[in-house]
Amino acid sequence: MATNTNDDTIITTGVQQINTNERNRPDETVVEASDLDVYYGHDRAIDDVSIEIPEKKVTAIIGPSGCGKSTFLRCINRMNDQIDVARVEGDLYFHGKNVYDDDVDPVALRRKIGMVFQKPNPFPKSIYDNVAYGLRVQGKDDEVDLDEAVERALRGAALWDEVNAKLDASGLDLSGGQQQRLCIARAIAPDPEVILMDEPASALDPIATSKIEDLIADLTQDYTVVIVTHNMQQAARLSDKTAVFLTGGELVEFDDTTKIFENPNDQRVEDYITGKFG
Ligand SMILES: Nc1ncnc2c1ncn2[C@@H]1O[C@H](COP(=O)(O)OP(=O)(O)OP(=O)(O)O)[C@@H](O)[C@H]1O
Ligand SMILES: [Mg+2]
C-alpha cells in the first residue's frame, strides 16, 4: 500500500496519544538506537549500539552467528518483550519517540513496524484470512474494504497473480516461496512503515529467493526495510546501508553498502567480508 503518512504515526494508547511526527530527529531517520544494550539474564547480547536507520531504504544487518542480529531486530518492535529473561537498556526511537516509554503500546508499535521471519509461518487459515488477519484485529470488518486491502497487499507482495483464483485455499498449501510472500503480504496489509526481516530467504530455493529479493527492492518505494542476512552477496545486492555486528553484540561499522563491501574502515569488517572468519 502506498499510503504511508508520517503525519499520523501513533504508537501509544489511551487519552494522551502522542503523534510521533512531533520529533526532533532528521527527517530521513526513522529508527534510531542510542547506547542500546540487551541482556539475556547476565549475558550481554547487544553492546552499546548506536545507529540511525534511514527511511525508505534497505538496511542490511550482517555478522557471524550469535552476534546479536536477531536480538537487535527484535528490539525495534519490542518482540524481545516476549522473552522473559531479555532486558533492554538505552534508547530506541521510532520517529523520535522512545518505543520503551511506558505509554507506548507494543501492539500498536508492531502495526507500524511489521516483521517477517526466517521460516515462513502462515497461519493455518485461508490465504485471504492470513492477509486480512491484522486488519480484522484492528476492527476492520467491512467486506469491500477488506477485499480491497487484501488484494492490495497480495499485489504488493507480488503474489496476487498466483493466488487470486484460490483465495480460500489454505496458506499452508502454498510453496515455501509463496508462503514467505504471503507472510510479507500479511505484514504489509496493516500498512506499516518499517518491515523487519530476519533471514527471510534463507529457507528458500534460489528462484524463490530471487523473487523475494526483487520484492524487497520494490518495497522500498513505500517502506523502510531492515533485513538480517547471512548472505553477503544478498546484502551487497539488496541494501543501501549495511551494519556489521561482530561477536559480543558490537556494531563495528555502519555505512553505505558499497563502502562496507569495497573499502571498510575496520580491519575486522574486511576480514569478515572476505571470509577470514564468521
Ligand atoms: N531467548 C534467548 N535466551 C537467552 N539467550 C539468547 C536468547 N536469544 C538469543 N540469545 C543469545 O544472545 C546472543 C545473540 O543471539 P542472536 O539470536 O541475536 O544472534 P544472531 O546474530 O541472530 O545469530 P544467528 O545468525 O545464528 O541467527 C547469542 O549468544 C544467543 O545465544
Ligand atoms: Mg538470528
PDB file of C-alpha atoms and ligand atoms in Angstrom:
ATOM      1  CA  MET A   1       0.000   0.000   0.000  1.00  0.00           C
ATOM      2  CA  ALA A   2       1.360   3.357  -0.935  1.00  0.00           C
ATOM      3  CA  THR A   3      -0.281   5.452   1.710  1.00  0.00           C
ATOM      4  CA  ASN A   4       2.355   5.768   4.369  1.00  0.00           C
ATOM      5  CA  THR A   5       1.937   9.098   6.022  1.00  0.00           C
ATOM      6  CA  ASN A   6       4.206  10.109   8.814  1.00  0.00           C
ATOM      7  CA  ASP A   7       1.611  12.607   9.972  1.00  0.00           C
ATOM      8  CA  ASP A   8      -0.467  10.143  11.932  1.00  0.00           C
ATOM      9  CA  THR A   9       2.097   7.738  13.261  1.00  0.00           C
ATOM     10  CA  ILE A  10       0.511   6.926  16.553  1.00  0.00           C
ATOM     11  CA  ILE A  11       2.001   4.153  18.626  1.00  0.00           C
ATOM     12  CA  THR A  12       0.575   4.992  22.002  1.00  0.00           C
ATOM     13  CA  THR A  13      -2.795   4.244  23.501  1.00  0.00           C
ATOM     14  CA  GLY A  14      -5.050   5.979  25.957  1.00  0.00           C
ATOM     15  CA  VAL A  15      -6.117   9.576  26.211  1.00  0.00           C
ATOM     16  CA  GLN A  16      -2.681  11.065  25.780  1.00  0.00           C
ATOM     17  CA  GLN A  17      -1.886   9.717  22.356  1.00  0.00           C
ATOM     18  CA  ILE A  18       1.392  11.036  21.101  1.00  0.00           C
ATOM     19  CA  ASN A  19       1.819  11.840  17.478  1.00  0.00           C
ATOM     20  CA  THR A  20       5.243  10.516  16.634  1.00  0.00           C
ATOM     21  CA  ASN A  21       5.618  13.119  13.948  1.00  0.00           C
ATOM     22  CA  GLU A  22       6.399  15.549  16.756  1.00  0.00           C
ATOM     23  CA  ARG A  23      10.004  14.640  16.522  1.00  0.00           C
ATOM     24  CA  ASN A  24      13.298  16.372  16.604  1.00  0.00           C
ATOM     25  CA  ARG A  25      15.281  13.886  14.551  1.00  0.00           C
ATOM     26  CA  PRO A  26      16.448  14.431  10.989  1.00  0.00           C
ATOM     27  CA  ASP A  27      13.615  13.583   8.620  1.00  0.00           C
ATOM     28  CA  GLU A  28      15.389  10.718   6.977  1.00  0.00           C
ATOM     29  CA  THR A  29      15.953   8.740  10.165  1.00  0.00           C
ATOM     30  CA  VAL A  30      13.016   6.507  11.022  1.00  0.00           C
ATOM     31  CA  VAL A  31      14.562   4.221  13.641  1.00  0.00           C
ATOM     32  CA  GLU A  32      17.397   5.233  15.925  1.00  0.00           C
ATOM     33  CA  ALA A  33      19.192   3.240  18.612  1.00  0.00           C
ATOM     34  CA  SER A  34      21.265   5.141  21.144  1.00  0.00           C
ATOM     35  CA  ASP A  35      23.638   3.350  23.538  1.00  0.00           C
ATOM     36  CA  LEU A  36      21.472   0.247  23.313  1.00  0.00           C
ATOM     37  CA  ASP A  37      22.315  -2.817  25.393  1.00  0.00           C
ATOM     38  CA  VAL A  38      20.367  -6.057  25.554  1.00  0.00           C
ATOM     39  CA  TYR A  39      20.946  -8.687  28.218  1.00  0.00           C
ATOM     40  CA  TYR A  40      19.637 -12.218  28.499  1.00  0.00           C
ATOM     41  CA  GLY A  41      19.934 -12.715  32.237  1.00  0.00           C
ATOM     42  CA  HIS A  42      23.514 -11.658  32.933  1.00  0.00           C
ATOM     43  CA  ASP A  43      24.759 -12.224  29.392  1.00  0.00           C
ATOM     44  CA  ARG A  44      25.037  -9.186  27.193  1.00  0.00           C
ATOM     45  CA  ALA A  45      23.905  -9.826  23.597  1.00  0.00           C
ATOM     46  CA  ILE A  46      23.955  -6.209  22.344  1.00  0.00           C
ATOM     47  CA  ASP A  47      26.763  -3.927  23.458  1.00  0.00           C
ATOM     48  CA  ASP A  48      26.253  -0.169  23.350  1.00  0.00           C
ATOM     49  CA  VAL A  49      24.820   0.040  19.851  1.00  0.00           C
ATOM     50  CA  SER A  50      24.014   3.414  18.310  1.00  0.00           C
ATOM     51  CA  ILE A  51      22.651   3.568  14.777  1.00  0.00           C
ATOM     52  CA  GLU A  52      20.341   5.710  12.653  1.00  0.00           C
ATOM     53  CA  ILE A  53      18.285   3.760  10.140  1.00  0.00           C
ATOM     54  CA  PRO A  54      17.160   5.799   7.122  1.00  0.00           C
ATOM     55  CA  GLU A  55      13.627   5.946   5.836  1.00  0.00           C
ATOM     56  CA  LYS A  56      12.561   4.059   2.696  1.00  0.00           C
ATOM     57  CA  LYS A  57      15.900   2.380   2.230  1.00  0.00           C
ATOM     58  CA  VAL A  58      17.090  -1.194   2.745  1.00  0.00           C
ATOM     59  CA  THR A  59      19.443  -1.542   5.703  1.00  0.00           C
ATOM     60  CA  ALA A  60      21.212  -4.905   5.916  1.00  0.00           C
ATOM     61  CA  ILE A  61      22.481  -6.323   9.185  1.00  0.00           C
ATOM     62  CA  ILE A  62      25.285  -8.825   8.785  1.00  0.00           C
ATOM     63  CA  GLY A  63      27.694 -10.609  11.094  1.00  0.00           C
ATOM     64  CA  PRO A  64      28.614 -14.050  12.397  1.00  0.00           C
ATOM     65  CA  SER A  65      26.160 -16.384  14.105  1.00  0.00           C
ATOM     66  CA  GLY A  66      25.321 -15.334  17.660  1.00  0.00           C
ATOM     67  CA  CYS A  67      26.493 -11.713  17.275  1.00  0.00           C
ATOM     68  CA  GLY A  68      23.070 -10.338  18.142  1.00  0.00           C
ATOM     69  CA  LYS A  69      21.473  -9.593  14.772  1.00  0.00           C
ATOM     70  CA  SER A  70      18.086 -11.116  15.611  1.00  0.00           C
ATOM     71  CA  THR A  71      18.209  -9.650  19.100  1.00  0.00           C
ATOM     72  CA  PHE A  72      18.774  -6.174  17.684  1.00  0.00           C
ATOM     73  CA  LEU A  73      15.996  -6.593  15.121  1.00  0.00           C
ATOM     74  CA  ARG A  74      13.566  -7.691  17.839  1.00  0.00           C
ATOM     75  CA  CYS A  75      14.364  -4.567  19.883  1.00  0.00           C
ATOM     76  CA  ILE A  76      12.980  -2.352  17.159  1.00  0.00           C
ATOM     77  CA  ASN A  77       9.378  -3.543  17.515  1.00  0.00           C
ATOM     78  CA  ARG A  78       9.727  -4.836  21.078  1.00  0.00           C
ATOM     79  CA  MET A  79       9.459  -8.504  20.194  1.00  0.00           C
ATOM     80  CA  ASN A  80      12.045  -9.066  22.936  1.00  0.00           C
ATOM     81  CA  ASP A  81       9.267  -8.219  25.406  1.00  0.00           C
ATOM     82  CA  GLN A  82       8.091 -11.758  24.841  1.00  0.00           C
ATOM     83  CA  ILE A  83      11.373 -13.244  26.110  1.00  0.00           C
ATOM     84  CA  ASP A  84      11.242 -13.282  29.920  1.00  0.00           C
ATOM     85  CA  VAL A  85      14.989 -13.076  30.522  1.00  0.00           C
ATOM     86  CA  ALA A  86      15.596 -10.309  27.968  1.00  0.00           C
ATOM     87  CA  ARG A  87      16.297  -6.822  29.312  1.00  0.00           C
ATOM     88  CA  VAL A  88      16.828  -3.714  27.200  1.00  0.00           C
ATOM     89  CA  GLU A  89      18.839  -0.686  28.333  1.00  0.00           C
ATOM     90  CA  GLY A  90      19.446   2.515  26.433  1.00  0.00           C
ATOM     91  CA  ASP A  91      17.143   4.127  23.907  1.00  0.00           C
ATOM     92  CA  LEU A  92      15.367   3.000  20.787  1.00  0.00           C
ATOM     93  CA  TYR A  93      13.456   5.673  18.924  1.00  0.00           C
ATOM     94  CA  PHE A  94      10.825   5.379  16.213  1.00  0.00           C
ATOM     95  CA  HIS A  95      10.371   8.825  14.710  1.00  0.00           C
ATOM     96  CA  GLY A  96      11.980  10.288  17.793  1.00  0.00           C
ATOM     97  CA  LYS A  97       9.607   8.554  20.204  1.00  0.00           C
ATOM     98  CA  ASN A  98      11.262   6.111  22.588  1.00  0.00           C
ATOM     99  CA  VAL A  99       9.454   2.821  21.972  1.00  0.00           C
ATOM    100  CA  TYR A 100      10.297   1.688  25.524  1.00  0.00           C
ATOM    101  CA  ASP A 101       8.392   4.584  27.104  1.00  0.00           C
ATOM    102  CA  ASP A 102       5.602   3.457  29.405  1.00  0.00           C
ATOM    103  CA  ASP A 103       2.900   4.955  27.217  1.00  0.00           C
ATOM    104  CA  VAL A 104       3.861   3.003  24.099  1.00  0.00           C
ATOM    105  CA  ASP A 105       1.525   0.185  23.156  1.00  0.00           C
ATOM    106  CA  PRO A 106       3.645  -2.662  21.709  1.00  0.00           C
ATOM    107  CA  VAL A 107       0.732  -3.933  19.625  1.00  0.00           C
ATOM    108  CA  ALA A 108       0.253  -0.517  18.020  1.00  0.00           C
ATOM    109  CA  LEU A 109       4.022  -0.300  17.542  1.00  0.00           C
ATOM    110  CA  ARG A 110       4.091  -3.659  15.730  1.00  0.00           C
ATOM    111  CA  ARG A 111       1.386  -2.431  13.405  1.00  0.00           C
ATOM    112  CA  LYS A 112       3.822   0.300  12.342  1.00  0.00           C
ATOM    113  CA  ILE A 113       6.864  -1.971  12.426  1.00  0.00           C
ATOM    114  CA  GLY A 114       5.981  -5.367  10.974  1.00  0.00           C
ATOM    115  CA  MET A 115       8.139  -8.470  10.944  1.00  0.00           C
ATOM    116  CA  VAL A 116       8.891 -11.395   8.639  1.00  0.00           C
ATOM    117  CA  PHE A 117      10.773 -14.410   9.981  1.00  0.00           C
ATOM    118  CA  GLN A 118      13.264 -16.891   8.580  1.00  0.00           C
ATOM    119  CA  LYS A 119      10.818 -19.752   8.301  1.00  0.00           C
ATOM    120  CA  PRO A 120       7.576 -18.872   6.515  1.00  0.00           C
ATOM    121  CA  ASN A 121       4.893 -19.063   9.204  1.00  0.00           C
ATOM    122  CA  PRO A 122       1.460 -18.600   7.658  1.00  0.00           C
ATOM    123  CA  PHE A 123      -1.466 -19.183   9.985  1.00  0.00           C
ATOM    124  CA  PRO A 124      -3.436 -22.400   9.341  1.00  0.00           C
ATOM    125  CA  LYS A 125      -6.088 -20.314   7.650  1.00  0.00           C
ATOM    126  CA  SER A 126      -7.064 -19.373   4.120  1.00  0.00           C
ATOM    127  CA  ILE A 127      -4.815 -17.121   2.043  1.00  0.00           C
ATOM    128  CA  TYR A 128      -7.430 -14.401   2.376  1.00  0.00           C
ATOM    129  CA  ASP A 129      -7.727 -14.739   6.143  1.00  0.00           C
ATOM    130  CA  ASN A 130      -3.949 -14.697   6.585  1.00  0.00           C
ATOM    131  CA  VAL A 131      -3.714 -11.314   4.879  1.00  0.00           C
ATOM    132  CA  ALA A 132      -6.879  -9.918   6.479  1.00  0.00           C
ATOM    133  CA  TYR A 133      -5.799 -11.011   9.951  1.00  0.00           C
ATOM    134  CA  GLY A 134      -4.082  -7.823  11.104  1.00  0.00           C
ATOM    135  CA  LEU A 135      -6.843  -5.656   9.687  1.00  0.00           C
ATOM    136  CA  ARG A 136      -9.538  -7.630  11.498  1.00  0.00           C
ATOM    137  CA  VAL A 137      -7.554  -7.323  14.728  1.00  0.00           C
ATOM    138  CA  GLN A 138      -7.763  -3.571  14.189  1.00  0.00           C
ATOM    139  CA  GLY A 139     -11.555  -3.926  13.999  1.00  0.00           C
ATOM    140  CA  LYS A 140     -11.839  -3.516  10.248  1.00  0.00           C
ATOM    141  CA  ASP A 141     -14.641  -5.758   9.048  1.00  0.00           C
ATOM    142  CA  ASP A 142     -16.182  -4.019   6.059  1.00  0.00           C
ATOM    143  CA  GLU A 143     -16.168  -6.702   3.341  1.00  0.00           C
ATOM    144  CA  VAL A 144     -15.454  -4.350   0.445  1.00  0.00           C
ATOM    145  CA  ASP A 145     -12.637  -2.573   2.299  1.00  0.00           C
ATOM    146  CA  LEU A 146     -11.117  -5.879   3.361  1.00  0.00           C
ATOM    147  CA  ASP A 147     -11.311  -7.259  -0.184  1.00  0.00           C
ATOM    148  CA  GLU A 148      -9.503  -4.191  -1.471  1.00  0.00           C
ATOM    149  CA  ALA A 149      -6.858  -4.255   1.239  1.00  0.00           C
ATOM    150  CA  VAL A 150      -6.195  -7.978   0.770  1.00  0.00           C
ATOM    151  CA  GLU A 151      -5.778  -7.526  -2.978  1.00  0.00           C
ATOM    152  CA  ARG A 152      -3.500  -4.516  -2.469  1.00  0.00           C
ATOM    153  CA  ALA A 153      -1.293  -6.388  -0.005  1.00  0.00           C
ATOM    154  CA  LEU A 154      -1.085  -9.500  -2.198  1.00  0.00           C
ATOM    155  CA  ARG A 155      -0.185  -7.353  -5.191  1.00  0.00           C
ATOM    156  CA  GLY A 156       2.365  -5.520  -3.046  1.00  0.00           C
ATOM    157  CA  ALA A 157       3.889  -8.860  -2.132  1.00  0.00           C
ATOM    158  CA  ALA A 158       3.981  -9.984  -5.794  1.00  0.00           C
ATOM    159  CA  LEU A 159       1.660 -12.904  -5.058  1.00  0.00           C
ATOM    160  CA  TRP A 160      -1.714 -11.793  -6.387  1.00  0.00           C
ATOM    161  CA  ASP A 161      -1.368 -13.289  -9.865  1.00  0.00           C
ATOM    162  CA  GLU A 162      -0.536 -16.699  -8.404  1.00  0.00           C
ATOM    163  CA  VAL A 163      -3.320 -16.875  -5.828  1.00  0.00           C
ATOM    164  CA  ASN A 164      -6.212 -14.641  -6.865  1.00  0.00           C
ATOM    165  CA  ALA A 165      -8.215 -17.627  -8.125  1.00  0.00           C
ATOM    166  CA  LYS A 166      -7.824 -19.548  -4.853  1.00  0.00           C
ATOM    167  CA  LEU A 167      -8.017 -17.074  -2.008  1.00  0.00           C
ATOM    168  CA  ASP A 168      -9.989 -19.615   0.047  1.00  0.00           C
ATOM    169  CA  ALA A 169      -7.224 -22.238  -0.151  1.00  0.00           C
ATOM    170  CA  SER A 170      -5.086 -22.765   2.920  1.00  0.00           C
ATOM    171  CA  GLY A 171      -1.949 -20.651   3.193  1.00  0.00           C
ATOM    172  CA  LEU A 172      -0.167 -23.834   4.234  1.00  0.00           C
ATOM    173  CA  ASP A 173      -0.784 -25.376   0.800  1.00  0.00           C
ATOM    174  CA  LEU A 174       1.405 -22.817  -0.968  1.00  0.00           C
ATOM    175  CA  SER A 175       5.060 -23.419  -1.866  1.00  0.00           C
ATOM    176  CA  GLY A 176       7.727 -22.181   0.565  1.00  0.00           C
ATOM    177  CA  GLY A 177       8.464 -19.109  -1.537  1.00  0.00           C
ATOM    178  CA  GLN A 178       4.761 -18.344  -1.919  1.00  0.00           C
ATOM    179  CA  GLN A 179       4.270 -18.811   1.831  1.00  0.00           C
ATOM    180  CA  GLN A 180       7.015 -16.275   2.508  1.00  0.00           C
ATOM    181  CA  ARG A 181       5.413 -13.787   0.110  1.00  0.00           C
ATOM    182  CA  LEU A 182       2.107 -14.467   1.887  1.00  0.00           C
ATOM    183  CA  CYS A 183       3.817 -13.588   5.177  1.00  0.00           C
ATOM    184  CA  ILE A 184       5.099 -10.393   3.573  1.00  0.00           C
ATOM    185  CA  ALA A 185       1.546  -9.623   2.381  1.00  0.00           C
ATOM    186  CA  ARG A 186       0.312 -10.250   5.933  1.00  0.00           C
ATOM    187  CA  ALA A 187       2.991  -7.887   7.260  1.00  0.00           C
ATOM    188  CA  ILE A 188       2.196  -5.062   4.826  1.00  0.00           C
ATOM    189  CA  ALA A 189      -1.618  -5.317   4.978  1.00  0.00           C
ATOM    190  CA  PRO A 190      -1.920  -3.136   8.134  1.00  0.00           C
ATOM    191  CA  ASP A 191       0.155  -0.511   6.298  1.00  0.00           C
ATOM    192  CA  PRO A 192       3.298  -0.434   8.423  1.00  0.00           C
ATOM    193  CA  GLU A 193       6.170   1.969   7.855  1.00  0.00           C
ATOM    194  CA  VAL A 194       9.003  -0.389   8.650  1.00  0.00           C
ATOM    195  CA  ILE A 195       9.360  -4.087   7.809  1.00  0.00           C
ATOM    196  CA  LEU A 196      11.895  -6.118   9.753  1.00  0.00           C
ATOM    197  CA  MET A 197      13.067  -9.283   8.017  1.00  0.00           C
ATOM    198  CA  ASP A 198      15.163 -11.917   9.757  1.00  0.00           C
ATOM    199  CA  GLU A 199      16.855 -14.011   7.068  1.00  0.00           C
ATOM    200  CA  PRO A 200      13.643 -14.064   5.024  1.00  0.00           C
ATOM    201  CA  ALA A 201      15.069 -16.086   2.135  1.00  0.00           C
ATOM    202  CA  SER A 202      17.418 -18.490   3.865  1.00  0.00           C
ATOM    203  CA  ALA A 203      14.894 -21.342   3.820  1.00  0.00           C
ATOM    204  CA  LEU A 204      14.092 -20.873   0.123  1.00  0.00           C
ATOM    205  CA  ASP A 205      15.483 -22.191  -3.150  1.00  0.00           C
ATOM    206  CA  PRO A 206      17.372 -19.821  -5.493  1.00  0.00           C
ATOM    207  CA  ILE A 207      14.365 -18.970  -7.680  1.00  0.00           C
ATOM    208  CA  ALA A 208      12.115 -18.207  -4.713  1.00  0.00           C
ATOM    209  CA  THR A 209      14.994 -16.249  -3.171  1.00  0.00           C
ATOM    210  CA  SER A 210      15.408 -14.097  -6.228  1.00  0.00           C
ATOM    211  CA  LYS A 211      11.662 -13.354  -6.218  1.00  0.00           C
ATOM    212  CA  ILE A 212      11.889 -12.256  -2.580  1.00  0.00           C
ATOM    213  CA  GLU A 213      14.906 -10.089  -3.389  1.00  0.00           C
ATOM    214  CA  ASP A 214      13.071  -8.404  -6.278  1.00  0.00           C
ATOM    215  CA  LEU A 215      10.139  -7.847  -3.970  1.00  0.00           C
ATOM    216  CA  ILE A 216      12.300  -6.291  -1.251  1.00  0.00           C
ATOM    217  CA  ALA A 217      13.767  -3.869  -3.783  1.00  0.00           C
ATOM    218  CA  ASP A 218      10.217  -2.844  -4.772  1.00  0.00           C
ATOM    219  CA  LEU A 219       9.062  -2.500  -1.169  1.00  0.00           C
ATOM    220  CA  THR A 220      11.364   0.451  -0.540  1.00  0.00           C
ATOM    221  CA  GLN A 221       9.096   2.634  -2.655  1.00  0.00           C
ATOM    222  CA  ASP A 222       6.755   2.590   0.309  1.00  0.00           C
ATOM    223  CA  TYR A 223       8.560   1.072   3.279  1.00  0.00           C
ATOM    224  CA  THR A 224      11.755   1.090   5.257  1.00  0.00           C
ATOM    225  CA  VAL A 225      13.259  -2.409   5.258  1.00  0.00           C
ATOM    226  CA  VAL A 226      15.738  -3.751   7.805  1.00  0.00           C
ATOM    227  CA  ILE A 227      16.982  -7.181   6.791  1.00  0.00           C
ATOM    228  CA  VAL A 228      19.235  -9.638   8.582  1.00  0.00           C
ATOM    229  CA  THR A 229      21.101 -11.869   6.187  1.00  0.00           C
ATOM    230  CA  HIS A 230      23.977 -14.336   6.262  1.00  0.00           C
ATOM    231  CA  ASN A 231      24.374 -13.987   2.545  1.00  0.00           C
ATOM    232  CA  MET A 232      26.960 -11.317   1.710  1.00  0.00           C
ATOM    233  CA  GLN A 233      26.001 -11.202  -1.957  1.00  0.00           C
ATOM    234  CA  GLN A 234      22.419 -10.666  -0.929  1.00  0.00           C
ATOM    235  CA  ALA A 235      23.368  -7.801   1.388  1.00  0.00           C
ATOM    236  CA  ALA A 236      25.536  -6.260  -1.324  1.00  0.00           C
ATOM    237  CA  ARG A 237      22.837  -6.638  -3.992  1.00  0.00           C
ATOM    238  CA  LEU A 238      19.886  -5.518  -1.962  1.00  0.00           C
ATOM    239  CA  SER A 239      20.839  -2.931   0.596  1.00  0.00           C
ATOM    240  CA  ASP A 240      21.629   0.761   0.621  1.00  0.00           C
ATOM    241  CA  LYS A 241      23.217   0.654   4.066  1.00  0.00           C
ATOM    242  CA  THR A 242      24.992  -2.171   5.852  1.00  0.00           C
ATOM    243  CA  ALA A 243      25.563  -2.611   9.566  1.00  0.00           C
ATOM    244  CA  VAL A 244      28.225  -5.116  10.605  1.00  0.00           C
ATOM    245  CA  PHE A 245      27.839  -6.699  14.035  1.00  0.00           C
ATOM    246  CA  LEU A 246      30.586  -8.849  15.489  1.00  0.00           C
ATOM    247  CA  THR A 247      30.745 -11.319  18.343  1.00  0.00           C
ATOM    248  CA  GLY A 248      29.725  -9.747  21.612  1.00  0.00           C
ATOM    249  CA  GLY A 249      26.938  -7.711  20.063  1.00  0.00           C
ATOM    250  CA  GLU A 250      29.105  -4.811  18.998  1.00  0.00           C
ATOM    251  CA  LEU A 251      28.160  -2.736  15.965  1.00  0.00           C
ATOM    252  CA  VAL A 252      31.570  -2.426  14.380  1.00  0.00           C
ATOM    253  CA  GLU A 253      30.759  -0.436  11.263  1.00  0.00           C
ATOM    254  CA  PHE A 254      27.698   1.100   9.648  1.00  0.00           C
ATOM    255  CA  ASP A 255      27.901   2.833   6.309  1.00  0.00           C
ATOM    256  CA  ASP A 256      26.780   2.824   2.699  1.00  0.00           C
ATOM    257  CA  THR A 257      26.777  -0.756   1.454  1.00  0.00           C
ATOM    258  CA  THR A 258      29.290  -0.010  -1.301  1.00  0.00           C
ATOM    259  CA  LYS A 259      31.694   1.471   1.246  1.00  0.00           C
ATOM    260  CA  ILE A 260      31.359  -1.522   3.562  1.00  0.00           C
ATOM    261  CA  PHE A 261      31.980  -4.021   0.792  1.00  0.00           C
ATOM    262  CA  GLU A 262      34.629  -2.115  -1.147  1.00  0.00           C
ATOM    263  CA  ASN A 263      36.567  -0.158   1.412  1.00  0.00           C
ATOM    264  CA  PRO A 264      35.585  -0.762   5.036  1.00  0.00           C
ATOM    265  CA  ASN A 265      37.320   1.255   7.729  1.00  0.00           C
ATOM    266  CA  ASP A 266      37.629  -1.591  10.215  1.00  0.00           C
ATOM    267  CA  GLN A 267      40.023  -4.452   9.548  1.00  0.00           C
ATOM    268  CA  ARG A 268      37.687  -6.879  11.303  1.00  0.00           C
ATOM    269  CA  VAL A 269      34.930  -5.966   8.842  1.00  0.00           C
ATOM    270  CA  GLU A 270      37.234  -6.611   5.927  1.00  0.00           C
ATOM    271  CA  ASP A 271      38.242  -9.946   7.426  1.00  0.00           C
ATOM    272  CA  TYR A 272      34.621 -10.926   7.962  1.00  0.00           C
ATOM    273  CA  ILE A 273      33.515  -9.899   4.488  1.00  0.00           C
ATOM    274  CA  THR A 274      36.404 -11.650   2.792  1.00  0.00           C
ATOM    275  CA  GLY A 275      35.572 -14.812   4.709  1.00  0.00           C
ATOM    276  CA  LYS A 276      38.554 -14.870   7.072  1.00  0.00           C
ATOM    277  CA  PHE A 277      36.178 -15.632   9.925  1.00  0.00           C
ATOM    278  CA  GLY A 278      32.492 -15.984  10.696  1.00  0.00           C
TER     279      GLY A 278
HETATM  280  N1  LIG B   1      15.894 -16.262  24.097  1.00  0.00           N
HETATM  281  C1  LIG B   1      17.179 -16.209  24.460  1.00  0.00           C
HETATM  282  N2  LIG B   1      17.570 -16.516  25.711  1.00  0.00           N
HETATM  283  C2  LIG B   1      18.873 -16.474  26.086  1.00  0.00           C
HETATM  284  N3  LIG B   1      19.868 -16.125  25.247  1.00  0.00           N
HETATM  285  C3  LIG B   1      19.549 -15.807  23.979  1.00  0.00           C
HETATM  286  C4  LIG B   1      18.198 -15.831  23.519  1.00  0.00           C
HETATM  287  N4  LIG B   1      18.185 -15.478  22.211  1.00  0.00           N
HETATM  288  C5  LIG B   1      19.475 -15.234  21.886  1.00  0.00           C
HETATM  289  N5  LIG B   1      20.297 -15.431  22.928  1.00  0.00           N
HETATM  290  C6  LIG B   1      21.766 -15.268  22.938  1.00  0.00           C
HETATM  291  O1  LIG B   1      22.067 -13.941  22.524  1.00  0.00           O
HETATM  292  C7  LIG B   1      23.161 -13.932  21.615  1.00  0.00           C
HETATM  293  C8  LIG B   1      22.733 -13.310  20.314  1.00  0.00           C
HETATM  294  O2  LIG B   1      21.760 -14.150  19.700  1.00  0.00           O
HETATM  295  P1  LIG B   1      21.013 -13.758  18.355  1.00  0.00           P
HETATM  296  O3  LIG B   1      19.990 -14.805  18.106  1.00  0.00           O
HETATM  297  O4  LIG B   1      20.551 -12.360  18.439  1.00  0.00           O
HETATM  298  O5  LIG B   1      22.218 -13.866  17.306  1.00  0.00           O
HETATM  299  P2  LIG B   1      22.172 -13.825  15.708  1.00  0.00           P
HETATM  300  O6  LIG B   1      23.248 -12.884  15.286  1.00  0.00           O
HETATM  301  O7  LIG B   1      20.807 -13.561  15.229  1.00  0.00           O
HETATM  302  O8  LIG B   1      22.643 -15.307  15.322  1.00  0.00           O
HETATM  303  P3  LIG B   1      22.234 -16.215  14.049  1.00  0.00           P
HETATM  304  O9  LIG B   1      22.998 -15.631  12.888  1.00  0.00           O
HETATM  305  O10 LIG B   1      22.722 -17.563  14.414  1.00  0.00           O
HETATM  306  O11 LIG B   1      20.748 -16.141  13.874  1.00  0.00           O
HETATM  307  C9  LIG B   1      23.629 -15.371  21.486  1.00  0.00           C
HETATM  308  O12 LIG B   1      24.688 -15.575  22.387  1.00  0.00           O
HETATM  309  C10 LIG B   1      22.419 -16.172  21.906  1.00  0.00           C
HETATM  310  O13 LIG B   1      22.805 -17.393  22.490  1.00  0.00           O
HETATM  311 MG    MG B   2      19.435 -14.681  14.121  1.00  0.00          MG
END
